[in-house]
PDB file of C-alpha atoms in Angstrom:
ATOM      1  CA  MET Z   1     -59.114  -6.877  64.780  1.00  0.00           C
ATOM      2  CA  MET Z   2     -58.991 -10.233  62.983  1.00  0.00           C
ATOM      3  CA  LEU Z   3     -56.093 -12.469  63.970  1.00  0.00           C
ATOM      4  CA  PRO Z   4     -54.247 -14.748  61.528  1.00  0.00           C
ATOM      5  CA  LEU Z   5     -55.836 -18.190  61.415  1.00  0.00           C
ATOM      6  CA  SER Z   6     -52.512 -19.747  62.384  1.00  0.00           C
ATOM      7  CA  SER Z   7     -52.710 -18.017  65.792  1.00  0.00           C
ATOM      8  CA  TRP Z   8     -55.743 -20.102  66.850  1.00  0.00           C
ATOM      9  CA  PRO Z   9     -54.474 -22.164  69.841  1.00  0.00           C
ATOM     10  CA  ALA Z  10     -54.189 -25.902  69.200  1.00  0.00           C
ATOM     11  CA  ALA Z  11     -55.813 -26.724  72.559  1.00  0.00           C
ATOM     12  CA  GLU Z  12     -58.958 -24.842  71.479  1.00  0.00           C
ATOM     13  CA  ARG Z  13     -59.014 -26.429  68.033  1.00  0.00           C
ATOM     14  CA  ARG Z  14     -58.889 -29.922  69.517  1.00  0.00           C
ATOM     15  CA  GLN Z  15     -62.158 -29.263  71.390  1.00  0.00           C
ATOM     16  CA  ILE Z  16     -64.206 -28.548  68.232  1.00  0.00           C
ATOM     17  CA  VAL Z  17     -67.153 -30.937  67.699  1.00  0.00           C
ATOM     18  CA  GLY Z  18     -69.065 -29.091  64.986  1.00  0.00           C
ATOM     19  CA  VAL Z  19     -68.720 -26.635  62.106  1.00  0.00           C
ATOM     20  CA  PHE Z  20     -71.211 -24.147  60.719  1.00  0.00           C
ATOM     21  CA  THR Z  21     -70.341 -22.659  57.343  1.00  0.00           C
ATOM     22  CA  ASP Z  22     -71.787 -20.098  54.970  1.00  0.00           C
ATOM     23  CA  ILE Z  23     -72.073 -21.230  51.337  1.00  0.00           C
ATOM     24  CA  ASP Z  24     -71.720 -18.350  48.827  1.00  0.00           C
ATOM     25  CA  ASP Z  25     -68.124 -17.104  48.606  1.00  0.00           C
ATOM     26  CA  THR Z  26     -67.171 -19.288  51.588  1.00  0.00           C
ATOM     27  CA  LEU Z  27     -67.625 -22.823  50.265  1.00  0.00           C
ATOM     28  CA  THR Z  28     -68.032 -21.658  46.674  1.00  0.00           C
ATOM     29  CA  THR Z  29     -65.722 -19.867  44.274  1.00  0.00           C
ATOM     30  CA  ASP Z  30     -67.256 -18.150  41.237  1.00  0.00           C
ATOM     31  CA  GLY Z  31     -70.596 -19.755  42.086  1.00  0.00           C
ATOM     32  CA  ALA Z  32     -69.449 -23.381  42.360  1.00  0.00           C
ATOM     33  CA  ILE Z  33     -68.005 -25.497  45.129  1.00  0.00           C
ATOM     34  CA  THR Z  34     -64.353 -26.275  44.462  1.00  0.00           C
ATOM     35  CA  PRO Z  35     -62.720 -29.699  44.898  1.00  0.00           C
ATOM     36  CA  ASP Z  36     -60.708 -28.498  47.909  1.00  0.00           C
ATOM     37  CA  ALA Z  37     -63.842 -27.262  49.706  1.00  0.00           C
ATOM     38  CA  LEU Z  38     -65.733 -30.464  48.928  1.00  0.00           C
ATOM     39  CA  ARG Z  39     -62.767 -32.499  50.156  1.00  0.00           C
ATOM     40  CA  ALA Z  40     -62.736 -30.413  53.322  1.00  0.00           C
ATOM     41  CA  LEU Z  41     -66.407 -31.192  54.047  1.00  0.00           C
ATOM     42  CA  ALA Z  42     -65.683 -34.907  53.676  1.00  0.00           C
ATOM     43  CA  GLN Z  43     -62.625 -34.529  55.897  1.00  0.00           C
ATOM     44  CA  LEU Z  44     -64.762 -33.038  58.660  1.00  0.00           C
ATOM     45  CA  LYS Z  45     -67.303 -35.853  58.466  1.00  0.00           C
ATOM     46  CA  ALA Z  46     -64.529 -38.480  58.438  1.00  0.00           C
ATOM     47  CA  ALA Z  47     -63.198 -36.894  61.642  1.00  0.00           C
ATOM     48  CA  GLY Z  48     -66.634 -37.304  63.272  1.00  0.00           C
ATOM     49  CA  LEU Z  49     -67.608 -33.622  63.378  1.00  0.00           C
ATOM     50  CA  THR Z  50     -71.133 -32.298  62.818  1.00  0.00           C
ATOM     51  CA  VAL Z  51     -71.233 -30.159  59.653  1.00  0.00           C
ATOM     52  CA  ILE Z  52     -74.061 -27.695  58.958  1.00  0.00           C
ATOM     53  CA  ALA Z  53     -74.165 -25.205  56.093  1.00  0.00           C
ATOM     54  CA  ILE Z  54     -76.216 -22.062  56.727  1.00  0.00           C
ATOM     55  CA  THR Z  55     -77.136 -19.611  53.979  1.00  0.00           C
ATOM     56  CA  GLY Z  56     -79.424 -16.877  52.761  1.00  0.00           C
ATOM     57  CA  ARG Z  57     -80.108 -18.901  49.615  1.00  0.00           C
ATOM     58  CA  PRO Z  58     -83.598 -20.369  49.059  1.00  0.00           C
ATOM     59  CA  VAL Z  59     -84.412 -23.833  50.274  1.00  0.00           C
ATOM     60  CA  GLY Z  60     -85.225 -24.993  46.737  1.00  0.00           C
ATOM     61  CA  TRP Z  61     -81.771 -23.933  45.550  1.00  0.00           C
ATOM     62  CA  CYS Z  62     -80.162 -25.849  48.441  1.00  0.00           C
ATOM     63  CA  GLU Z  63     -81.906 -29.176  47.868  1.00  0.00           C
ATOM     64  CA  PRO Z  64     -79.438 -30.750  45.386  1.00  0.00           C
ATOM     65  CA  PHE Z  65     -76.485 -29.734  47.548  1.00  0.00           C
ATOM     66  CA  ALA Z  66     -78.052 -31.113  50.727  1.00  0.00           C
ATOM     67  CA  ALA Z  67     -78.536 -34.417  48.898  1.00  0.00           C
ATOM     68  CA  ARG Z  68     -74.965 -34.639  47.550  1.00  0.00           C
ATOM     69  CA  TRP Z  69     -72.642 -32.856  49.945  1.00  0.00           C
ATOM     70  CA  PRO Z  70     -71.310 -34.575  53.102  1.00  0.00           C
ATOM     71  CA  VAL Z  71     -73.226 -32.345  55.507  1.00  0.00           C
ATOM     72  CA  ASP Z  72     -75.701 -33.105  58.285  1.00  0.00           C
ATOM     73  CA  ALA Z  73     -78.054 -30.273  57.292  1.00  0.00           C
ATOM     74  CA  ILE Z  74     -78.370 -27.088  55.277  1.00  0.00           C
ATOM     75  CA  VAL Z  75     -80.190 -24.227  56.966  1.00  0.00           C
ATOM     76  CA  ALA Z  76     -81.613 -21.926  54.273  1.00  0.00           C
ATOM     77  CA  GLU Z  77     -83.204 -18.483  53.983  1.00  0.00           C
ATOM     78  CA  ASN Z  78     -81.122 -17.115  56.877  1.00  0.00           C
ATOM     79  CA  GLY Z  79     -82.414 -19.625  59.384  1.00  0.00           C
ATOM     80  CA  ALA Z  80     -86.126 -20.015  58.647  1.00  0.00           C
ATOM     81  CA  VAL Z  81     -86.096 -23.468  57.037  1.00  0.00           C
ATOM     82  CA  ALA Z  82     -83.744 -26.451  56.911  1.00  0.00           C
ATOM     83  CA  LEU Z  83     -83.041 -29.568  54.889  1.00  0.00           C
ATOM     84  CA  VAL Z  84     -81.901 -32.556  56.933  1.00  0.00           C
ATOM     85  CA  ARG Z  85     -81.344 -36.235  56.385  1.00  0.00           C
ATOM     86  CA  SER Z  86     -84.641 -38.077  56.855  1.00  0.00           C
ATOM     87  CA  LYS Z  87     -83.100 -40.629  59.214  1.00  0.00           C
ATOM     88  CA  ASP Z  88     -82.006 -37.770  61.478  1.00  0.00           C
ATOM     89  CA  VAL Z  89     -85.441 -36.198  61.359  1.00  0.00           C
ATOM     90  CA  ASP Z  90     -87.112 -39.506  62.176  1.00  0.00           C
ATOM     91  CA  GLN Z  91     -84.934 -39.832  65.274  1.00  0.00           C
ATOM     92  CA  THR Z  92     -86.166 -36.465  66.563  1.00  0.00           C
ATOM     93  CA  GLY Z  93     -89.821 -37.391  66.047  1.00  0.00           C
ATOM     94  CA  LEU Z  94     -90.343 -34.871  63.241  1.00  0.00           C
ATOM     95  CA  GLN Z  95     -92.181 -35.967  60.132  1.00  0.00           C
ATOM     96  CA  PRO Z  96     -90.358 -36.189  56.773  1.00  0.00           C
ATOM     97  CA  SER Z  97     -91.813 -34.059  53.997  1.00  0.00           C
ATOM     98  CA  SER Z  98     -93.668 -35.945  51.255  1.00  0.00           C
ATOM     99  CA  THR Z  99     -92.679 -33.238  48.737  1.00  0.00           C
ATOM    100  CA  LEU Z 100     -88.956 -34.020  48.810  1.00  0.00           C
ATOM    101  CA  ARG Z 101     -86.964 -36.888  47.427  1.00  0.00           C
ATOM    102  CA  GLU Z 102     -85.350 -39.161  49.968  1.00  0.00           C
ATOM    103  CA  PRO Z 103     -83.146 -38.913  51.891  1.00  0.00           C
ATOM    104  CA  LEU Z 104     -84.079 -35.285  52.634  1.00  0.00           C
ATOM    105  CA  SER Z 105     -86.723 -33.753  54.850  1.00  0.00           C
ATOM    106  CA  LYS Z 106     -87.708 -30.120  55.201  1.00  0.00           C
ATOM    107  CA  ILE Z 107     -88.461 -28.454  58.541  1.00  0.00           C
ATOM    108  CA  TYR Z 108     -89.646 -24.913  59.248  1.00  0.00           C
ATOM    109  CA  GLN Z 109     -89.723 -22.432  62.095  1.00  0.00           C
ATOM    110  CA  GLN Z 110     -93.104 -21.027  61.020  1.00  0.00           C
ATOM    111  CA  ASN Z 111     -96.337 -22.942  60.474  1.00  0.00           C
ATOM    112  CA  ALA Z 112     -97.932 -23.299  57.039  1.00  0.00           C
ATOM    113  CA  GLY Z 113    -100.595 -20.631  57.603  1.00  0.00           C
ATOM    114  CA  THR Z 114     -98.053 -18.020  58.654  1.00  0.00           C
ATOM    115  CA  ARG Z 115     -95.844 -18.837  55.689  1.00  0.00           C
ATOM    116  CA  ALA Z 116     -98.738 -18.484  53.226  1.00  0.00           C
ATOM    117  CA  THR Z 117     -99.741 -15.096  54.658  1.00  0.00           C
ATOM    118  CA  ASN Z 118     -96.159 -13.865  54.565  1.00  0.00           C
ATOM    119  CA  GLN Z 119     -95.606 -15.077  50.997  1.00  0.00           C
ATOM    120  CA  ALA Z 120     -98.555 -13.011  49.774  1.00  0.00           C
ATOM    121  CA  ARG Z 121     -97.233  -9.921  51.540  1.00  0.00           C
ATOM    122  CA  MET Z 122     -93.734 -10.454  50.156  1.00  0.00           C
ATOM    123  CA  GLN Z 123     -95.019 -10.666  46.575  1.00  0.00           C
ATOM    124  CA  GLN Z 124     -96.683  -7.271  46.978  1.00  0.00           C
ATOM    125  CA  ILE Z 125     -93.614  -5.722  48.604  1.00  0.00           C
ATOM    126  CA  GLY Z 126     -91.278  -7.135  45.973  1.00  0.00           C
ATOM    127  CA  ALA Z 127     -93.313  -5.552  43.199  1.00  0.00           C
ATOM    128  CA  ARG Z 128     -93.405  -2.234  45.061  1.00  0.00           C
ATOM    129  CA  VAL Z 129     -89.637  -2.127  45.633  1.00  0.00           C
ATOM    130  CA  MET Z 130     -88.895  -2.890  41.978  1.00  0.00           C
ATOM    131  CA  PHE Z 131     -91.275  -0.075  40.980  1.00  0.00           C
ATOM    132  CA  GLU Z 132     -89.668   2.446  43.340  1.00  0.00           C
ATOM    133  CA  VAL Z 133     -85.968   1.563  42.883  1.00  0.00           C
ATOM    134  CA  PRO Z 134     -84.639   1.541  39.301  1.00  0.00           C
ATOM    135  CA  GLY Z 135     -82.337  -1.416  38.725  1.00  0.00           C
ATOM    136  CA  ALA Z 136     -83.577  -3.404  41.730  1.00  0.00           C
ATOM    137  CA  PHE Z 137     -84.754  -6.881  40.781  1.00  0.00           C
ATOM    138  CA  ILE Z 138     -85.790  -9.942  42.733  1.00  0.00           C
ATOM    139  CA  THR Z 139     -83.119 -12.643  42.610  1.00  0.00           C
ATOM    140  CA  ARG Z 140     -83.182 -15.228  39.846  1.00  0.00           C
ATOM    141  CA  ASP Z 141     -83.353 -18.021  42.448  1.00  0.00           C
ATOM    142  CA  SER Z 142     -86.527 -16.651  44.052  1.00  0.00           C
ATOM    143  CA  ALA Z 143     -88.740 -19.418  42.678  1.00  0.00           C
ATOM    144  CA  GLY Z 144     -87.247 -21.641  45.386  1.00  0.00           C
ATOM    145  CA  ARG Z 145     -87.815 -19.172  48.226  1.00  0.00           C
ATOM    146  CA  GLU Z 146     -90.525 -19.846  50.793  1.00  0.00           C
ATOM    147  CA  THR Z 147     -89.918 -17.491  53.731  1.00  0.00           C
ATOM    148  CA  ASP Z 148     -87.624 -14.806  52.351  1.00  0.00           C
ATOM    149  CA  LEU Z 149     -87.673 -11.930  49.843  1.00  0.00           C
ATOM    150  CA  ALA Z 150     -84.327 -11.260  48.159  1.00  0.00           C
ATOM    151  CA  PHE Z 151     -82.939  -8.717  45.703  1.00  0.00           C
ATOM    152  CA  ASP Z 152     -79.780  -9.159  43.647  1.00  0.00           C
ATOM    153  CA  TYR Z 153     -77.104  -6.534  44.105  1.00  0.00           C
ATOM    154  CA  HIS Z 154     -73.855  -8.402  43.356  1.00  0.00           C
ATOM    155  CA  GLU Z 155     -74.560 -11.762  41.709  1.00  0.00           C
ATOM    156  CA  HIS Z 156     -75.937 -10.878  38.269  1.00  0.00           C
ATOM    157  CA  ALA Z 157     -76.660  -7.213  39.031  1.00  0.00           C
ATOM    158  CA  ARG Z 158     -74.353  -4.430  40.242  1.00  0.00           C
ATOM    159  CA  LEU Z 159     -76.098  -1.968  42.546  1.00  0.00           C
ATOM    160  CA  SER Z 160     -74.370   0.946  44.251  1.00  0.00           C
ATOM    161  CA  PRO Z 161     -74.081   1.014  48.069  1.00  0.00           C
ATOM    162  CA  ALA Z 162     -76.610   3.856  48.127  1.00  0.00           C
ATOM    163  CA  THR Z 163     -79.118   1.794  46.146  1.00  0.00           C
ATOM    164  CA  VAL Z 164     -78.576  -1.197  48.424  1.00  0.00           C
ATOM    165  CA  GLN Z 165     -79.338   0.997  51.432  1.00  0.00           C
ATOM    166  CA  ARG Z 166     -82.449   2.353  49.741  1.00  0.00           C
ATOM    167  CA  VAL Z 167     -83.785  -1.164  49.219  1.00  0.00           C
ATOM    168  CA  VAL Z 168     -82.937  -2.074  52.824  1.00  0.00           C
ATOM    169  CA  GLY Z 169     -84.760   1.023  54.063  1.00  0.00           C
ATOM    170  CA  LEU Z 170     -87.878   0.224  52.046  1.00  0.00           C
ATOM    171  CA  LEU Z 171     -87.989  -3.352  53.333  1.00  0.00           C
ATOM    172  CA  GLN Z 172     -87.581  -2.177  56.902  1.00  0.00           C
ATOM    173  CA  GLY Z 173     -90.327   0.350  56.312  1.00  0.00           C
ATOM    174  CA  TYR Z 174     -92.658  -2.538  55.527  1.00  0.00           C
ATOM    175  CA  GLY Z 175     -91.757  -4.131  58.855  1.00  0.00           C
ATOM    176  CA  MET Z 176     -89.324  -6.685  57.476  1.00  0.00           C
ATOM    177  CA  HIS Z 177     -86.194  -7.986  59.181  1.00  0.00           C
ATOM    178  CA  THR Z 178     -83.270  -7.345  56.802  1.00  0.00           C
ATOM    179  CA  SER Z 179     -79.740  -8.552  56.149  1.00  0.00           C
ATOM    180  CA  VAL Z 180     -77.224  -8.179  53.329  1.00  0.00           C
ATOM    181  CA  SER Z 181     -75.086 -11.090  52.125  1.00  0.00           C
ATOM    182  CA  SER Z 182     -72.144 -10.962  49.724  1.00  0.00           C
ATOM    183  CA  ILE Z 183     -74.599 -11.009  46.777  1.00  0.00           C
ATOM    184  CA  HIS Z 184     -78.204 -10.438  47.940  1.00  0.00           C
ATOM    185  CA  ILE Z 185     -80.383  -8.111  50.022  1.00  0.00           C
ATOM    186  CA  HIS Z 186     -82.787 -10.106  52.205  1.00  0.00           C
ATOM    187  CA  GLY Z 187     -86.057  -9.274  53.924  1.00  0.00           C
ATOM    188  CA  CYS Z 188     -88.344 -11.550  55.917  1.00  0.00           C
ATOM    189  CA  PHE Z 189     -91.257 -11.500  58.342  1.00  0.00           C
ATOM    190  CA  GLY Z 190     -89.920 -13.066  61.499  1.00  0.00           C
ATOM    191  CA  ASP Z 191     -86.779 -12.382  63.482  1.00  0.00           C
ATOM    192  CA  PHE Z 192     -84.646 -14.810  61.519  1.00  0.00           C
ATOM    193  CA  ASN Z 193     -80.898 -14.616  61.286  1.00  0.00           C
ATOM    194  CA  LYS Z 194     -78.157 -17.195  61.052  1.00  0.00           C
ATOM    195  CA  TRP Z 195     -77.461 -17.242  64.796  1.00  0.00           C
ATOM    196  CA  GLN Z 196     -81.095 -17.808  65.682  1.00  0.00           C
ATOM    197  CA  GLY Z 197     -81.308 -20.468  62.966  1.00  0.00           C
ATOM    198  CA  ALA Z 198     -78.149 -22.182  64.209  1.00  0.00           C
ATOM    199  CA  ASN Z 199     -79.586 -22.503  67.720  1.00  0.00           C
ATOM    200  CA  TRP Z 200     -82.836 -23.860  66.292  1.00  0.00           C
ATOM    201  CA  ILE Z 201     -81.252 -26.541  64.101  1.00  0.00           C
ATOM    202  CA  VAL Z 202     -78.938 -27.785  66.881  1.00  0.00           C
ATOM    203  CA  ARG Z 203     -81.979 -28.215  69.127  1.00  0.00           C
ATOM    204  CA  GLU Z 204     -84.011 -29.955  66.430  1.00  0.00           C
ATOM    205  CA  LEU Z 205     -81.262 -32.136  65.001  1.00  0.00           C
ATOM    206  CA  LEU Z 206     -79.115 -32.931  68.026  1.00  0.00           C
ATOM    207  CA  GLN Z 207     -81.374 -32.103  71.002  1.00  0.00           C
ATOM    208  CA  ARG Z 208     -78.589 -29.927  72.396  1.00  0.00           C
ATOM    209  CA  ASP Z 209     -78.169 -26.275  73.412  1.00  0.00           C
ATOM    210  CA  LEU Z 210     -75.677 -24.569  71.096  1.00  0.00           C
ATOM    211  CA  ALA Z 211     -75.180 -21.610  73.422  1.00  0.00           C
ATOM    212  CA  GLN Z 212     -74.134 -23.926  76.254  1.00  0.00           C
ATOM    213  CA  GLU Z 213     -71.395 -25.539  74.148  1.00  0.00           C
ATOM    214  CA  ILE Z 214     -70.491 -22.625  71.896  1.00  0.00           C
ATOM    215  CA  ASP Z 215     -66.772 -22.946  72.656  1.00  0.00           C
ATOM    216  CA  ARG Z 216     -66.825 -26.358  70.913  1.00  0.00           C
ATOM    217  CA  TRP Z 217     -68.137 -25.074  67.562  1.00  0.00           C
ATOM    218  CA  VAL Z 218     -66.652 -22.902  64.834  1.00  0.00           C
ATOM    219  CA  PHE Z 219     -68.328 -20.746  62.194  1.00  0.00           C
ATOM    220  CA  VAL Z 220     -66.785 -19.829  58.835  1.00  0.00           C
ATOM    221  CA  GLY Z 221     -68.241 -16.979  56.768  1.00  0.00           C
ATOM    222  CA  ASP Z 222     -67.536 -13.938  54.636  1.00  0.00           C
ATOM    223  CA  SER Z 223     -70.148 -11.155  54.705  1.00  0.00           C
ATOM    224  CA  GLY Z 224     -72.774  -8.982  56.361  1.00  0.00           C
ATOM    225  CA  ASN Z 225     -75.432 -11.597  57.002  1.00  0.00           C
ATOM    226  CA  ASP Z 226     -72.810 -13.585  58.934  1.00  0.00           C
ATOM    227  CA  GLN Z 227     -72.417 -10.865  61.565  1.00  0.00           C
ATOM    228  CA  ALA Z 228     -74.716 -12.472  64.127  1.00  0.00           C
ATOM    229  CA  MET Z 229     -72.592 -15.615  63.933  1.00  0.00           C
ATOM    230  CA  PHE Z 230     -69.340 -13.669  64.266  1.00  0.00           C
ATOM    231  CA  GLU Z 231     -70.787 -11.895  67.296  1.00  0.00           C
ATOM    232  CA  HIS Z 232     -71.827 -15.029  69.191  1.00  0.00           C
ATOM    233  CA  PHE Z 233     -69.345 -17.743  68.248  1.00  0.00           C
ATOM    234  CA  THR Z 234     -66.271 -18.044  70.453  1.00  0.00           C
ATOM    235  CA  HIS Z 235     -64.428 -19.428  67.426  1.00  0.00           C
ATOM    236  CA  SER Z 236     -65.211 -17.718  64.128  1.00  0.00           C
ATOM    237  CA  VAL Z 237     -63.205 -17.411  60.933  1.00  0.00           C
ATOM    238  CA  GLY Z 238     -63.575 -15.209  57.902  1.00  0.00           C
ATOM    239  CA  VAL Z 239     -62.234 -16.395  54.573  1.00  0.00           C
ATOM    240  CA  ALA Z 240     -59.895 -13.747  53.155  1.00  0.00           C
ATOM    241  CA  ASN Z 241     -62.493 -12.120  50.885  1.00  0.00           C
ATOM    242  CA  ILE Z 242     -64.204 -10.775  54.008  1.00  0.00           C
ATOM    243  CA  ARG Z 243     -61.814  -7.847  53.609  1.00  0.00           C
ATOM    244  CA  ARG Z 244     -64.284  -6.521  51.036  1.00  0.00           C
ATOM    245  CA  PHE Z 245     -66.842  -5.919  53.807  1.00  0.00           C
ATOM    246  CA  GLU Z 246     -64.503  -5.264  56.748  1.00  0.00           C
ATOM    247  CA  SER Z 247     -65.143  -1.529  57.058  1.00  0.00           C
ATOM    248  CA  ALA Z 248     -68.935  -2.024  57.031  1.00  0.00           C
ATOM    249  CA  LEU Z 249     -69.100  -4.784  59.653  1.00  0.00           C
ATOM    250  CA  THR Z 250     -69.861  -4.107  63.290  1.00  0.00           C
ATOM    251  CA  HIS Z 251     -68.827  -7.628  64.308  1.00  0.00           C
ATOM    252  CA  LEU Z 252     -65.769  -9.228  62.740  1.00  0.00           C
ATOM    253  CA  PRO Z 253     -64.672 -12.859  62.993  1.00  0.00           C
ATOM    254  CA  ARG Z 254     -61.970 -13.727  65.495  1.00  0.00           C
ATOM    255  CA  TYR Z 255     -59.631 -15.096  62.825  1.00  0.00           C
ATOM    256  CA  ILE Z 256     -59.051 -14.659  59.105  1.00  0.00           C
ATOM    257  CA  ALA Z 257     -57.885 -17.386  56.717  1.00  0.00           C
ATOM    258  CA  PRO Z 258     -54.957 -16.700  54.363  1.00  0.00           C
ATOM    259  CA  SER Z 259     -56.970 -17.551  51.234  1.00  0.00           C
ATOM    260  CA  GLU Z 260     -60.312 -16.556  49.788  1.00  0.00           C
ATOM    261  CA  ARG Z 261     -63.512 -18.567  49.360  1.00  0.00           C
ATOM    262  CA  GLY Z 262     -63.291 -22.366  49.073  1.00  0.00           C
ATOM    263  CA  ALA Z 263     -59.519 -22.410  49.476  1.00  0.00           C
ATOM    264  CA  GLY Z 264     -59.855 -20.449  52.723  1.00  0.00           C
ATOM    265  CA  PHE Z 265     -62.486 -22.861  54.023  1.00  0.00           C
ATOM    266  CA  ALA Z 266     -60.160 -25.773  53.281  1.00  0.00           C
ATOM    267  CA  GLU Z 267     -57.416 -24.051  55.266  1.00  0.00           C
ATOM    268  CA  VAL Z 268     -59.724 -23.822  58.282  1.00  0.00           C
ATOM    269  CA  VAL Z 269     -60.585 -27.523  58.031  1.00  0.00           C
ATOM    270  CA  ASP Z 270     -56.944 -28.560  57.666  1.00  0.00           C
ATOM    271  CA  LEU Z 271     -56.212 -26.699  60.880  1.00  0.00           C
ATOM    272  CA  ILE Z 272     -58.976 -28.224  63.015  1.00  0.00           C
ATOM    273  CA  THR Z 273     -59.114 -31.846  61.883  1.00  0.00           C
ATOM    274  CA  PRO Z 274     -57.015 -34.330  63.872  1.00  0.00           C
ATOM    275  CA  THR Z 275     -54.826 -35.210  60.887  1.00  0.00           C
ATOM    276  CA  SER Z 276     -53.266 -31.752  60.687  1.00  0.00           C
ATOM    277  CA  ASP Z 277     -51.593 -29.335  63.107  1.00  0.00           C
ATOM    278  CA  GLY Z 278     -51.300 -26.390  60.783  1.00  0.00           C
ATOM    279  CA  ILE Z 279     -51.833 -24.802  57.443  1.00  0.00           C
TER     280      ILE Z 279
END
């Protein structure tokens, strides 16, 4: 059962040092970040918290947001690749990417050879799934994807739950790891999910062990591909539109915000930053 956000004890909230957040339908409303959500990100950074967005969206799609938003990193493609500030990457000894504009650098969990092999396989599988499932199409943002194959079911398309499950079954039949976000069906080669990606980026960016300090972080999300985060985070919050997926989720967040999408995210931030005791 999800508890009202207002029931989160103040003593626990005061211990928070970092925030992970989903992007689609958590930070964004109708496909765009709202002023209240953007203000909330800045509020977190002003309070000295680490802020990391984590999404199933492609890394190419994330690049302009990583450059403009007040975040420390964006982890894309459900954990396989991340965009970080170059100064932070330099401090860890990693090499900035020459393909990106400053101040961003791109880091991966898989080496270049593995990624190239997987990309070729994913192109073949994508074509096969579209042939076998009428109405199934690769997402419009796929040109920016490097480690992930995604199909649209609720962004521009409207696929039935049965069709979504058929696509998931086909991807799994090809040996892919799958997840379903609020808008897309994802498949990848590699055991990537948001929880695994969160642990990876905290090690790479901060040289710390997320699992050992999990009671000092919070995750905010809204859908199926956030389940691994809801399962592992001591403090997790769903924005109110998570009700849409509630019956299908095995792991629910601990708390639920009063409002949906960006407004709900802002409510979470107002509750945990030192300048506010409540919503």
